[in-house]
Amino acid sequence: MKIDRVKVNIHLDNLLHNYRLLQRLNSNKEVMAVVKADAYGHGSVKCARFLMENNCKYFAVTELKEAIELRKAGIDTDILIFGKTVKENLNLLFKYNLTQTVDSFKYAKSLDNENYPIKTQIILDTGMSRLGIYLHRLQDVDNVKKEIIKILNLKHLDNQGIYTHFPSADMEDDKFTINQLYLFNKVLGLVENEGFIFKFKHCSNSAGIIKYREDNLSMVRAGIALYGYPPLVSEENFKPVMEVLAKVISIREIKPGDSVSYGRVYQAKKQERIATVAIGYADGYSRHFGKGDYFCYKDYRFPVVGRVCMGATMIKIGDAELKVGDYVEVFGNKKSLDELASRVDTIPYELLTNMAKKRANFQYKK
Ligand SMILES: Cc1ncc(COP(=O)(O)O)c(C=O)c1O
């Protein structure tokens, strides 16, 4: 059945452009593509497959289910699981040759108890307070080193790497991130001095990639920048991968005093042309977005008027030559998502992942 209300164009050419750009910025490191949450709403199988065909060898997801979906779709590269896999499913890590993050000796031991080799990477919590071996201060270093070495000595684990995560690399004050790097490198040095080797050592997310150089490390993990939205100002030309277009399904003239949509919060002062666009909060275009927002068409910017409905939003179109059946841009090429996100006090991550897959027609363009 044809779905034509909302068209989501995924520009794989832009994805590859961003990936190459990230590779260039990290010429001495591997770039891991973070494709969790269905590749930030872009479609993980399609995006990962295209990147793999273009030599991307490393992917990361949040959970086992996402990793298996990629494997079943033929993604045969390294796949790192950021989250934790429950005991009942540990056999699937081995079956699908996946890499599991371990956040403690206790969890690593539970993997080792399975008695078959499981690939792992160790996560250190240097300040995110989310997951990982606790390493917030210099006084933690010795215990962390000991815990890591205990993990590395487990018989069945095939440990591939060690990493941490930055919660504030996009912020101007870099003291916190620099301290994270210091603690990470301190422990790394101590463990390496004992003769242990890590194939992959990594800290940076997109913000870190743009702001920090970590010459001794061997990998970075790129998410949001890959999809075209670097979280801080960058001179690099990242291009948005997702473009959302919605169909004009009705155009009407309203008279002075007429109101538009629920709650009648918008009332026309004069005669106006109003177009109804087939996108609403059930499609990922939240009720909060309407105020101050606009949709684009050619060189026009049509302001949203009245409350956003479940499956429709009204715009004021003046005397523009817009017809029923035309598509207006909600965000993408003409309008950056950054603008919308900051107006409604959120981040592009949330808006991208909220685009409702089932209700839109996703098309992949190379
Ligand atoms: C552990 C980890 N690494 C890397 C990333 C990628 O971050 P970003 O999308 O900011 O590049 C994420 C995403 O939040 C993450 O959880």
XYZ file of C-alpha atoms and ligand atoms in Angstrom:
382
model
C 0.000 0.000 0.000
C 1.261 3.430 -0.890
C 2.012 5.766 2.010
C 2.210 9.298 0.726
C 1.431 11.613 3.652
C 4.968 11.914 4.916
C 8.027 11.209 2.821
C 11.324 10.748 4.569
C 14.260 10.879 2.204
C 17.423 9.362 3.608
C 20.361 10.738 1.682
C 22.885 7.935 1.868
C 25.261 10.018 -0.230
C 25.312 12.551 2.615
C 25.815 9.769 5.153
C 28.870 8.640 3.236
C 30.066 12.227 2.870
C 29.849 12.660 6.671
C 31.522 9.323 7.295
C 34.425 10.229 4.985
C 34.699 13.593 6.676
C 34.913 11.880 10.068
C 37.519 9.494 8.694
C 39.550 12.436 7.457
C 39.344 14.108 10.873
C 40.575 10.851 12.435
C 43.089 9.684 9.897
C 45.043 7.729 12.532
C 41.969 6.016 14.007
C 39.112 3.713 13.174
C 35.679 5.318 12.962
C 32.949 3.275 14.608
C 29.514 4.146 13.246
C 26.939 4.336 16.015
C 23.734 2.929 14.547
C 21.751 2.423 17.736
C 18.047 3.349 17.910
C 17.619 2.319 14.286
C 20.547 4.531 13.245
C 19.066 7.531 15.070
C 15.809 6.951 13.216
C 17.392 6.672 9.769
C 17.111 2.873 9.435
C 20.018 0.869 10.830
C 20.081 -1.963 8.295
C 20.100 0.305 5.260
C 22.595 2.754 6.743
C 24.954 0.098 8.097
C 24.843 -1.876 4.865
C 25.684 1.172 2.803
C 28.519 2.163 5.132
C 29.851 -1.393 5.150
C 29.850 -1.437 1.347
C 31.987 1.669 1.654
C 34.476 0.014 3.987
C 33.132 0.877 7.410
C 34.224 -2.024 9.611
C 32.814 -1.099 13.015
C 29.288 -0.520 14.252
C 27.733 0.007 17.655
C 24.212 -0.506 18.955
C 22.536 -0.366 22.356
C 21.210 -3.870 22.649
C 21.479 -7.428 21.441
C 18.263 -7.306 19.419
C 19.595 -4.473 17.281
C 22.882 -6.295 16.741
C 21.166 -9.512 15.647
C 18.989 -7.567 13.234
C 22.150 -6.246 11.581
C 23.764 -9.688 11.460
C 20.657 -11.233 9.907
C 20.754 -8.483 7.276
C 24.284 -9.485 6.327
C 26.345 -6.971 8.297
C 29.393 -9.121 9.001
C 31.686 -6.507 10.539
C 32.455 -5.916 14.230
C 29.343 -4.938 16.177
C 29.722 -3.588 19.701
C 26.789 -3.679 22.122
C 26.869 -0.659 24.451
C 24.243 -1.990 26.842
C 24.129 -5.229 28.812
C 22.943 -8.609 27.597
C 21.004 -10.752 30.047
C 22.278 -14.163 31.120
C 19.637 -16.066 29.125
C 20.881 -14.503 25.889
C 24.642 -14.726 26.345
C 24.842 -17.701 23.964
C 23.605 -15.390 21.207
C 26.689 -13.193 21.601
C 28.784 -16.189 20.632
C 26.398 -17.437 17.959
C 26.335 -14.053 16.194
C 29.965 -13.140 16.918
C 29.083 -9.899 18.698
C 31.175 -7.782 21.041
C 29.704 -7.205 24.486
C 30.521 -4.236 26.686
C 31.537 -5.274 30.202
C 31.165 -2.797 33.031
C 32.591 -4.740 35.969
C 34.517 -7.845 36.897
C 31.274 -9.359 38.199
C 29.534 -9.028 34.845
C 32.634 -10.138 32.931
C 32.844 -13.243 35.149
C 29.241 -14.111 34.344
C 30.192 -14.096 30.660
C 33.299 -16.149 31.342
C 31.219 -18.732 33.208
C 29.526 -19.602 29.916
C 32.715 -21.481 28.963
C 32.879 -20.329 25.358
C 34.760 -17.352 23.929
C 32.917 -14.037 23.982
C 34.341 -10.845 22.517
C 34.266 -7.941 24.949
C 35.212 -4.333 25.442
C 35.596 -2.792 28.895
C 33.816 0.464 29.704
C 35.123 2.877 32.340
C 32.825 5.405 33.969
C 35.013 8.503 34.045
C 32.166 10.906 34.693
C 28.993 9.949 32.857
C 27.681 7.958 35.874
C 25.784 5.654 33.562
C 27.747 2.463 32.979
C 31.276 1.322 33.616
C 33.908 0.755 36.260
C 33.859 3.783 38.538
C 36.824 6.079 37.831
C 35.916 9.623 38.748
C 39.017 10.551 40.721
C 42.717 9.899 40.838
C 42.298 7.862 44.031
C 40.163 5.338 42.060
C 42.976 4.542 39.631
C 44.641 1.665 41.481
C 41.438 -0.262 42.123
C 40.297 0.246 38.549
C 43.590 -1.047 37.234
C 43.236 -4.171 39.419
C 39.649 -4.765 38.306
C 40.611 -4.435 34.638
C 43.469 -6.870 35.015
C 41.171 -9.390 36.689
C 38.863 -9.108 33.680
C 41.725 -9.465 31.225
C 42.848 -12.634 32.988
C 39.501 -14.366 32.533
C 40.020 -17.463 30.424
C 37.202 -17.302 27.911
C 36.897 -13.621 27.228
C 38.429 -12.277 24.071
C 38.788 -8.650 25.139
C 39.200 -6.296 22.239
C 39.139 -2.866 23.757
C 38.537 -0.294 26.425
C 36.500 2.871 26.295
C 34.768 5.661 28.149
C 32.108 8.215 27.282
C 32.045 12.020 27.437
C 28.918 13.688 28.835
C 29.979 17.253 28.094
C 32.509 17.356 25.257
C 30.215 19.802 23.461
C 30.476 22.370 26.252
C 32.793 25.319 26.231
C 34.392 24.513 29.564
C 36.635 21.581 28.761
C 38.086 20.920 32.243
C 35.762 17.993 32.932
C 36.472 16.242 29.624
C 40.205 16.803 29.923
C 40.106 15.240 33.374
C 38.198 12.258 31.954
C 40.881 11.815 29.325
C 43.580 12.123 31.954
C 42.026 9.425 34.160
C 41.386 7.142 31.199
C 44.955 7.461 29.944
C 46.390 7.067 33.414
C 44.686 3.702 33.927
C 45.402 2.655 30.363
C 49.111 3.351 30.832
C 49.247 1.331 34.072
C 47.479 -1.654 32.527
C 49.570 -1.541 29.367
C 52.717 -1.387 31.477
C 51.749 -4.799 32.800
C 51.956 -6.149 29.256
C 48.277 -6.071 28.288
C 47.329 -4.777 24.874
C 44.037 -3.259 23.740
C 43.253 -3.292 20.048
C 40.645 -0.544 20.439
C 41.018 2.401 22.811
C 38.399 5.092 22.503
C 36.709 8.007 24.186
C 35.278 10.421 21.673
C 31.722 10.789 20.493
C 30.889 13.375 17.801
C 31.615 16.366 20.028
C 34.888 14.843 21.185
C 35.931 14.175 17.604
C 35.463 17.802 16.702
C 37.059 19.256 19.792
C 39.783 16.883 20.976
C 42.747 15.091 19.476
C 43.631 11.849 21.205
C 46.717 10.754 19.390
C 47.403 7.713 21.548
C 43.934 6.248 21.009
C 42.844 4.065 18.138
C 39.132 4.610 17.610
C 36.288 7.125 17.822
C 32.541 6.526 18.000
C 30.521 8.759 15.740
C 26.769 9.130 16.032
C 25.011 12.404 15.502
C 27.700 13.955 13.274
C 27.375 10.985 10.963
C 23.751 11.978 10.440
C 24.712 15.582 9.725
C 24.270 17.330 13.055
C 27.581 17.951 14.818
C 26.707 18.993 18.381
C 29.000 21.988 18.347
C 30.046 24.517 15.781
C 32.330 22.951 13.235
C 34.045 24.362 10.179
C 33.435 21.058 8.463
C 30.619 20.724 6.027
C 28.438 18.029 7.581
C 25.295 17.400 5.549
C 21.888 16.379 6.927
C 20.993 12.830 6.011
C 17.279 12.942 6.818
C 14.857 15.132 4.913
C 11.207 15.140 5.956
C 8.544 16.231 3.499
C 4.807 16.286 4.141
C 1.946 16.450 1.695
C -0.470 19.333 1.316
C -3.910 17.712 1.492
C -6.189 20.750 1.507
C -6.109 24.485 0.880
C -8.816 26.906 2.058
C -9.499 30.607 2.358
C -10.569 31.766 5.781
C -12.163 35.047 6.758
C -11.303 37.602 9.469
C -12.302 36.162 12.846
C -12.099 32.520 11.702
C -10.007 30.291 13.921
C -7.687 27.410 13.067
C -7.357 24.048 14.855
C -8.054 22.852 18.407
C -8.457 25.347 21.179
C -8.980 28.104 18.570
C -5.684 29.675 19.659
C -5.069 31.165 16.227
C -7.622 33.619 14.840
C -7.251 35.306 11.468
C -7.239 39.103 11.427
C -7.872 39.269 7.704
C -8.667 36.958 4.823
C -5.994 34.262 4.669
C -5.035 31.141 2.732
C -4.424 28.135 4.937
C -2.958 24.812 3.803
C -3.409 21.576 5.717
C -0.250 19.472 5.773
C -0.419 15.759 6.530
C 1.988 15.558 9.428
C 1.201 15.714 13.126
C 2.332 14.559 16.518
C 1.660 10.888 15.771
C 4.205 11.223 12.969
C 6.899 12.669 15.217
C 6.016 16.324 14.652
C 5.258 17.175 18.291
C 2.562 19.555 19.497
C 5.365 21.651 20.975
C 6.932 22.343 17.588
C 4.150 24.404 16.079
C 4.746 27.670 17.893
C 7.213 29.715 15.866
C 7.887 26.960 13.357
C 7.531 27.039 9.579
C 7.620 24.646 6.640
C 9.626 25.358 3.499
C 8.658 25.246 -0.137
C 10.851 26.664 -2.898
C 11.924 30.019 -1.416
C 8.899 30.308 0.855
C 8.704 29.829 4.595
C 5.122 29.116 5.614
C 4.420 29.735 9.326
C 2.579 27.051 11.276
C -0.711 28.361 12.648
C -2.883 26.879 15.387
C -2.226 23.718 17.322
C -0.563 20.709 15.729
C -3.101 17.861 15.366
C -2.445 14.127 15.548
C -1.991 13.765 11.807
C -2.162 17.300 10.425
C -0.670 20.755 10.786
C -1.945 23.973 9.252
C 0.271 26.612 7.645
C -0.399 30.104 6.357
C 0.567 30.293 2.690
C -0.237 33.856 1.584
C -0.548 33.991 -2.181
C 2.087 31.332 -2.874
C 1.494 28.973 -5.766
C 1.097 25.903 -3.628
C -1.264 23.131 -4.681
C -2.898 20.159 -3.018
C -0.511 17.257 -3.607
C 2.647 19.368 -3.287
C 5.145 18.479 -0.570
C 6.552 20.998 1.885
C 9.774 20.484 3.799
C 9.431 20.024 7.534
C 13.198 19.858 8.004
C 16.200 18.717 6.047
C 17.852 20.731 3.330
C 16.254 24.141 3.565
C 15.659 24.144 7.294
C 18.134 22.735 9.757
C 16.837 20.578 12.541
C 19.157 22.397 14.971
C 16.940 25.428 14.699
C 13.754 23.550 15.557
C 15.443 21.544 18.315
C 16.810 24.566 20.125
C 13.471 26.367 19.926
C 11.698 23.519 21.721
C 14.546 22.899 24.136
C 15.607 19.530 22.847
C 18.344 18.104 20.643
C 18.374 16.760 17.067
C 18.940 13.257 18.484
C 15.435 13.214 19.934
C 13.718 14.672 16.898
C 15.420 12.281 14.478
C 14.670 9.188 16.528
C 11.043 10.257 16.935
C 10.147 10.257 13.250
C 7.500 7.571 13.153
C 8.690 4.851 10.786
C 5.355 3.124 10.368
C 3.531 6.227 9.226
C 6.051 7.556 6.737
C 7.442 6.498 3.403
C 11.198 6.143 3.865
C 13.178 6.326 0.659
C 16.904 5.751 0.433
C 18.817 7.828 -2.079
C 22.434 7.132 -3.038
C 28.676 5.011 24.372
C 28.356 5.931 23.241
N 29.317 6.255 22.391
C 29.106 7.083 21.348
C 27.863 7.636 21.133
C 27.664 8.586 19.988
O 27.429 9.868 20.454
P 27.136 11.064 19.432
O 25.840 10.743 18.793
O 27.053 12.258 20.305
O 28.257 11.078 18.452
C 26.831 7.336 22.013
C 25.511 7.957 21.830
O 24.946 8.555 22.687
C 27.076 6.458 23.093
O 26.114 6.135 23.966
